[in-house]
XYZ file of C-alpha atoms in Angstrom:
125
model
C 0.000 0.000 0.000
C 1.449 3.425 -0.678
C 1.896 5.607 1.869
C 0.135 9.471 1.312
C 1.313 10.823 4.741
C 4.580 12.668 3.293
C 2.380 14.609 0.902
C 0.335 16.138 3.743
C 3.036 16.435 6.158
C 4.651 18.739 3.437
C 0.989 20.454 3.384
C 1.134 20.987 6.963
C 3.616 22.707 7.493
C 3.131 25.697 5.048
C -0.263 25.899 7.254
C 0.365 28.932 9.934
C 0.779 27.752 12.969
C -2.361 29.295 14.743
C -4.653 27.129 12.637
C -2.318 24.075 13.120
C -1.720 23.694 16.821
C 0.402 21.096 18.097
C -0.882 17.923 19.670
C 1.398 15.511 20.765
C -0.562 12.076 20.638
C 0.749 9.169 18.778
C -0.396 8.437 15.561
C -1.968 4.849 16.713
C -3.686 6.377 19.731
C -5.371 9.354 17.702
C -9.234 9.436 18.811
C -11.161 10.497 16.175
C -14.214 12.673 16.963
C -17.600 12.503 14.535
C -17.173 15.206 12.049
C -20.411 16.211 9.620
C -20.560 15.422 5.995
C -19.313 19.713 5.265
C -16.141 18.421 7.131
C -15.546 15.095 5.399
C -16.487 16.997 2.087
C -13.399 19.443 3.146
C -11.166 17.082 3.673
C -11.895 14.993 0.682
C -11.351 18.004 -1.259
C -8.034 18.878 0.549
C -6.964 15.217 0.071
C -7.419 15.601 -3.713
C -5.704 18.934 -4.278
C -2.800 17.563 -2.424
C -2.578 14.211 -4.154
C -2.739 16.385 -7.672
C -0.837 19.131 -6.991
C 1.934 16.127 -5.567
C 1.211 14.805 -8.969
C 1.909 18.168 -10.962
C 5.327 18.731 -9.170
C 6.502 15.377 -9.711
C 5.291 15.561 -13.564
C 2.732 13.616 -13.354
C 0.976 13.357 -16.713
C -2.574 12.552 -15.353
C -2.164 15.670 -12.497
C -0.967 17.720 -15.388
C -4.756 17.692 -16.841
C -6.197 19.531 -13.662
C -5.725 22.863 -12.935
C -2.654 24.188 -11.304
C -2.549 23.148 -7.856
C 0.169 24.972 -6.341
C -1.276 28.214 -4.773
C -4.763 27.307 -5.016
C -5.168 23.729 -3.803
C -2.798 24.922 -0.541
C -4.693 27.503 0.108
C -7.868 25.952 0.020
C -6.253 23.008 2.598
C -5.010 25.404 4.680
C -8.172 26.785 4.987
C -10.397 24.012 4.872
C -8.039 22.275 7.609
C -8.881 26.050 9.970
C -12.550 25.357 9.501
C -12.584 22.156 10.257
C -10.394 22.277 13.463
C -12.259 24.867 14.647
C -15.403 23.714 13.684
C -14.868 20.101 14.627
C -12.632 20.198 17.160
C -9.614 18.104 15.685
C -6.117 19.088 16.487
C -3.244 18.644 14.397
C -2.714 14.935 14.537
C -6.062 14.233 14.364
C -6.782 16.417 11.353
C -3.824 14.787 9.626
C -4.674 10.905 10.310
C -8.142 11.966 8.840
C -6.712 13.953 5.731
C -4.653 10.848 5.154
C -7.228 8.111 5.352
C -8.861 10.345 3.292
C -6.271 10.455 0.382
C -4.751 6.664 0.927
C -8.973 5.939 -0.220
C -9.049 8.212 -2.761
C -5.713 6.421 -3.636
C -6.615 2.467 -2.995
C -10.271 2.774 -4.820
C -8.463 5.109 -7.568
C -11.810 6.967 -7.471
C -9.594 10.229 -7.771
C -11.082 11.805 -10.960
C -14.416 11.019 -9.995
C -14.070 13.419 -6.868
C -12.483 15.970 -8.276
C -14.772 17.423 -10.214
C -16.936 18.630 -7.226
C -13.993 19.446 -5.450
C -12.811 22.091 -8.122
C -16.410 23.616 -7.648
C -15.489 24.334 -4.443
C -13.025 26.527 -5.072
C -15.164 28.535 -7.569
C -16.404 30.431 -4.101
């Protein structure tokens, strides 16, 4: 199975720090509140920018097709990770384990271009 953490570790840390604060929980012990369907939505959408715009800098011919993820797609997780923190109540490791399971399903069930259309709605507004 491949492993999508580094992409979103990367991801993190351009994040400021007040929307990212620190928890220091280990990854296996991470508690996972309920979050609503906006939230998952969010993160879905973050997941997907991040796998593409991964894609785009590593010249990835299929990433190449979207839209430039560089500025946008960051901006979009860094502010879809605030919201849902807030909103939600996840800290950081939390927020990333959920990103992550996020992206390594978008990954496994390679159901990748069939979110991102909806996702690229999103950052119409």
């Amino acid at each position: 199975m491949t492993r999508i953490i580094p992409v979103f570790a990367a991801l993190l840390a351009a994040a400021p720090p007040a929307a990212l604060a620190q928890d220091a929980a280990p990854r296996e012990q991470v508690a996972m509140p309920q979050i609503s369907l906006e939230h998952r939505a969010l993160l879905r959408c973050s997941a997907a920018f991040a796998l593409i715009a991964h894609g785009q800098a590593n010249g990835n011919e299929a990433a190449q097709a979207y839209p430039d993820m560089a500025e946008r797609g960051r901006e979009f997780f860094v502010r879809a990770s605030a919201k849902v923190m807030d909103e939600a109540g996840l800290d950081r490791v939390q927020l990333e384990h959920a990103m992550s399971a996020e992206a390594q399903e978008l990954w496994d069930t390679g159901t990748l271009d069939q979110v991102v259309p909806s996702c690229l709605a999103l950052l119409q507004g």
